[in-house]
Amino acid sequence: MSNESAPASAPGIADPAPLGLLGFGFTTLMLSLSNANLFKGTDGVGLVLALAVFYGGGAQLVAGIWDFKRGNLLGATAFFSYGSFWLIFWYWAKEENEGGATSNGLAWFFLGWAVITAIFALAALKSSHALLATLTFLTLTFLFLAFGEWQNATGPDPAALTKVGGWLGIVTGLLAWYTAGATIVNTAHKRELLPTNLKR
């Protein structure tokens, strides 16, 4: 997750943003496919949890450490935060059958992450449009997942808002993939082949 105002990177350390964004995007996409009810039953649950530990969690923590070293405050804070999110999610899912969080508790959990993500989105206003779009859709994803959990506790159609959050999460994951892919391709070719900003 790059920030155009970040200090010059430390020598010998590659940009960790593509690694973090790919790990984030893939794990978010898989979970969101489940939230959108595109998996049958428990299909994909084991893969989501494995991704949450090793790619969503582990890769983003590594990316966060590298960005701290490079002096990129936004990237370091965001990657380390979302890496932690996925490890928390994995632990919660593992313990869910042993008295996990209630719908109300999960709603506040997702709402808290919506606020954190909105802060990152504000910080990314001077970054690429692709990154800003990713964080904006992620904020909306967390909001609808929160609303879905509250609806799950009281509403007649408990899955409706969670499904909306799932579809928003699918868009978020794809945007993260595109942002990562653009960074890798443009860096490899030393010119912009995949645009990350809208033409003004």
Short mmCIF file of C-alpha atoms in Angstrom, two decimals:
data_model
loop_
_atom_site.label_atom_id
_atom_site.label_comp_id
_atom_site.label_asym_id
_atom_site.label_seq_id
_atom_site.Cartn_x
_atom_site.Cartn_y
_atom_site.Cartn_z
CA MET A 1 0.00 0.00 0.00
CA SER A 2 1.89 2.97 -1.26
CA ASN A 3 1.75 6.57 -0.15
CA GLU A 4 3.10 9.16 -2.56
CA SER A 5 4.31 11.36 0.31
CA ALA A 6 6.34 8.53 1.90
CA PRO A 7 10.08 9.10 2.37
CA ALA A 8 12.55 7.46 0.01
CA SER A 9 12.63 3.71 0.50
CA ALA A 10 15.49 1.98 2.27
CA PRO A 11 18.06 0.56 -0.17
CA GLY A 12 17.62 -3.10 -1.06
CA ILE A 13 14.00 -3.33 0.13
CA ALA A 14 11.45 -3.86 -2.63
CA ASP A 15 8.01 -2.30 -2.47
CA PRO A 16 5.97 -4.68 -0.26
CA ALA A 17 2.61 -3.23 -1.33
CA PRO A 18 1.88 -5.82 -4.07
CA LEU A 19 2.51 -8.70 -1.65
CA GLY A 20 0.25 -7.18 0.97
CA LEU A 21 -2.47 -6.26 -1.52
CA LEU A 22 -2.46 -9.70 -3.17
CA GLY A 23 -2.72 -11.43 0.21
CA PHE A 24 -5.45 -9.05 1.30
CA GLY A 25 -7.32 -9.24 -2.00
CA PHE A 26 -7.32 -13.04 -2.31
CA THR A 27 -8.43 -13.65 1.28
CA THR A 28 -11.08 -10.92 1.09
CA LEU A 29 -12.37 -12.32 -2.20
CA MET A 30 -12.69 -15.87 -0.84
CA LEU A 31 -14.49 -14.74 2.33
CA SER A 32 -16.74 -12.43 0.33
CA LEU A 33 -17.75 -15.23 -2.03
CA SER A 34 -18.97 -17.04 1.07
CA ASN A 35 -20.74 -13.93 2.43
CA ALA A 36 -22.45 -13.44 -0.94
CA ASN A 37 -23.69 -17.04 -0.65
CA LEU A 38 -21.84 -18.18 -3.77
CA PHE A 39 -20.40 -21.21 -1.98
CA LYS A 40 -22.61 -24.20 -1.21
CA GLY A 41 -22.80 -24.97 2.49
CA THR A 42 -19.35 -24.94 4.05
CA ASP A 43 -17.48 -25.12 0.72
CA GLY A 44 -14.37 -22.99 0.86
CA VAL A 45 -14.44 -22.37 4.61
CA GLY A 46 -11.24 -24.31 5.24
CA LEU A 47 -9.48 -22.48 2.42
CA VAL A 48 -10.62 -19.10 3.76
CA LEU A 49 -9.21 -19.92 7.19
CA ALA A 50 -5.92 -21.18 5.73
CA LEU A 51 -5.60 -18.03 3.64
CA ALA A 52 -6.45 -15.92 6.70
CA VAL A 53 -3.44 -17.31 8.56
CA PHE A 54 -0.78 -17.58 5.88
CA TYR A 55 -1.63 -15.10 3.12
CA GLY A 56 -4.14 -12.63 4.52
CA GLY A 57 -2.44 -12.61 7.90
CA GLY A 58 1.18 -13.64 7.43
CA ALA A 59 1.93 -11.92 4.12
CA GLN A 60 0.39 -8.65 5.26
CA LEU A 61 2.31 -8.65 8.54
CA VAL A 62 5.52 -9.12 6.55
CA ALA A 63 4.47 -6.32 4.17
CA GLY A 64 3.75 -4.10 7.15
CA ILE A 65 7.18 -4.72 8.66
CA TRP A 66 8.85 -3.91 5.33
CA ASP A 67 6.82 -0.71 4.98
CA PHE A 68 7.85 0.36 8.49
CA LYS A 69 11.46 -0.11 7.36
CA ARG A 70 10.78 1.93 4.21
CA GLY A 71 9.20 4.75 6.23
CA ASN A 72 5.73 4.34 4.68
CA LEU A 73 3.39 5.12 7.59
CA LEU A 74 0.13 4.43 5.75
CA GLY A 75 1.28 1.15 4.24
CA ALA A 76 2.88 -0.08 7.44
CA THR A 77 -0.13 0.72 9.62
CA ALA A 78 -2.69 -0.60 7.14
CA PHE A 79 -0.93 -3.86 6.30
CA PHE A 80 -0.13 -4.63 9.93
CA SER A 81 -3.72 -3.81 10.91
CA TYR A 82 -5.32 -6.00 8.24
CA GLY A 83 -2.82 -8.78 8.86
CA SER A 84 -3.93 -8.68 12.48
CA PHE A 85 -7.58 -8.62 11.38
CA TRP A 86 -7.17 -11.89 9.50
CA LEU A 87 -5.44 -13.59 12.41
CA ILE A 88 -8.22 -12.40 14.73
CA PHE A 89 -10.78 -13.68 12.24
CA TRP A 90 -9.06 -17.07 12.04
CA TYR A 91 -8.94 -17.37 15.84
CA TRP A 92 -12.59 -16.33 16.19
CA ALA A 93 -13.74 -18.80 13.52
CA LYS A 94 -11.75 -21.58 15.21
CA GLU A 95 -13.36 -20.83 18.57
CA GLU A 96 -16.83 -20.01 17.22
CA ASN A 97 -18.35 -23.34 18.20
CA GLU A 98 -17.11 -22.85 21.75
CA GLY A 99 -19.08 -19.73 22.57
CA GLY A 100 -17.95 -17.27 19.92
CA ALA A 101 -19.03 -13.67 19.51
CA THR A 102 -22.73 -12.83 19.24
CA SER A 103 -24.21 -11.07 16.22
CA ASN A 104 -24.24 -7.82 18.20
CA GLY A 105 -20.60 -8.27 19.16
CA LEU A 106 -19.58 -9.01 15.57
CA ALA A 107 -21.52 -5.98 14.35
CA TRP A 108 -19.51 -3.67 16.60
CA PHE A 109 -16.32 -5.48 15.57
CA PHE A 110 -17.02 -4.84 11.87
CA LEU A 111 -18.09 -1.27 12.59
CA GLY A 112 -14.78 -0.63 14.32
CA TRP A 113 -12.94 -1.88 11.24
CA ALA A 114 -15.09 0.36 9.05
CA VAL A 115 -13.92 3.38 11.07
CA ILE A 116 -10.26 2.27 10.88
CA THR A 117 -10.56 1.73 7.13
CA ALA A 118 -12.20 5.14 6.64
CA ILE A 119 -9.16 6.69 8.34
CA PHE A 120 -6.88 4.86 5.91
CA ALA A 121 -9.06 6.03 2.99
CA LEU A 122 -8.70 9.66 4.11
CA ALA A 123 -4.94 9.17 4.33
CA ALA A 124 -4.96 7.70 0.81
CA LEU A 125 -6.59 10.73 -0.81
CA LYS A 126 -3.20 11.75 -2.21
CA SER A 127 -2.36 8.19 -3.28
CA SER A 128 -3.56 6.42 -6.42
CA HIS A 129 -7.23 6.30 -7.32
CA ALA A 130 -7.00 2.50 -7.41
CA LEU A 131 -5.88 2.35 -3.79
CA LEU A 132 -8.47 4.92 -2.74
CA ALA A 133 -11.22 2.92 -4.45
CA THR A 134 -10.05 -0.26 -2.71
CA LEU A 135 -10.20 1.36 0.72
CA THR A 136 -13.54 3.05 -0.01
CA PHE A 137 -15.18 -0.22 -1.04
CA LEU A 138 -13.62 -1.94 1.96
CA THR A 139 -15.16 0.67 4.26
CA LEU A 140 -18.57 -0.02 2.70
CA THR A 141 -17.97 -3.77 2.98
CA PHE A 142 -17.34 -3.54 6.72
CA LEU A 143 -20.37 -1.27 7.18
CA PHE A 144 -22.73 -3.69 5.45
CA LEU A 145 -21.27 -6.66 7.30
CA ALA A 146 -21.95 -4.77 10.54
CA PHE A 147 -25.51 -3.95 9.46
CA GLY A 148 -25.95 -7.57 8.40
CA GLU A 149 -24.99 -8.81 11.86
CA TRP A 150 -27.49 -6.45 13.49
CA GLN A 151 -30.12 -7.61 10.99
CA ASN A 152 -29.16 -11.19 11.79
CA ALA A 153 -30.14 -10.55 15.41
CA THR A 154 -33.46 -8.82 14.73
CA GLY A 155 -34.48 -8.81 11.07
CA PRO A 156 -36.75 -11.05 9.00
CA ASP A 157 -34.13 -11.69 6.30
CA PRO A 158 -30.84 -12.13 8.15
CA ALA A 159 -28.70 -12.80 5.08
CA ALA A 160 -29.71 -9.81 2.93
CA LEU A 161 -27.30 -7.10 4.13
CA THR A 162 -24.51 -9.62 4.66
CA LYS A 163 -24.91 -10.62 1.00
CA VAL A 164 -24.59 -6.97 0.00
CA GLY A 165 -21.42 -6.82 2.10
CA GLY A 166 -20.24 -9.96 0.32
CA TRP A 167 -20.67 -8.43 -3.13
CA LEU A 168 -18.96 -5.22 -2.01
CA GLY A 169 -16.14 -7.39 -0.66
CA ILE A 170 -15.80 -9.14 -4.02
CA VAL A 171 -15.33 -5.74 -5.68
CA THR A 172 -12.84 -4.81 -2.95
CA GLY A 173 -10.79 -7.96 -3.50
CA LEU A 174 -10.71 -7.44 -7.26
CA LEU A 175 -9.66 -3.80 -6.82
CA ALA A 176 -6.85 -4.88 -4.49
CA TRP A 177 -5.70 -7.43 -7.07
CA TYR A 178 -5.74 -4.80 -9.81
CA THR A 179 -3.80 -2.31 -7.69
CA ALA A 180 -1.19 -4.95 -6.87
CA GLY A 181 -1.00 -6.15 -10.47
CA ALA A 182 -0.59 -2.62 -11.79
CA THR A 183 2.27 -1.97 -9.38
CA ILE A 184 4.08 -5.18 -10.37
CA VAL A 185 3.57 -4.77 -14.13
CA ASN A 186 4.38 -1.05 -14.21
CA THR A 187 7.50 -1.56 -12.10
CA ALA A 188 8.69 -4.48 -14.23
CA HIS A 189 8.24 -2.53 -17.47
CA LYS A 190 9.40 0.79 -15.99
CA ARG A 191 6.39 2.56 -17.47
CA GLU A 192 2.66 2.73 -16.86
CA LEU A 193 0.92 -0.07 -18.72
CA LEU A 194 -1.92 -0.46 -16.22
CA PRO A 195 -3.26 2.92 -15.05
CA THR A 196 -3.95 3.47 -11.35
CA ASN A 197 -5.35 6.98 -11.72
CA LEU A 198 -8.34 8.23 -13.69
CA LYS A 199 -7.55 10.69 -16.44
CA ARG A 200 -8.45 14.25 -15.45
#
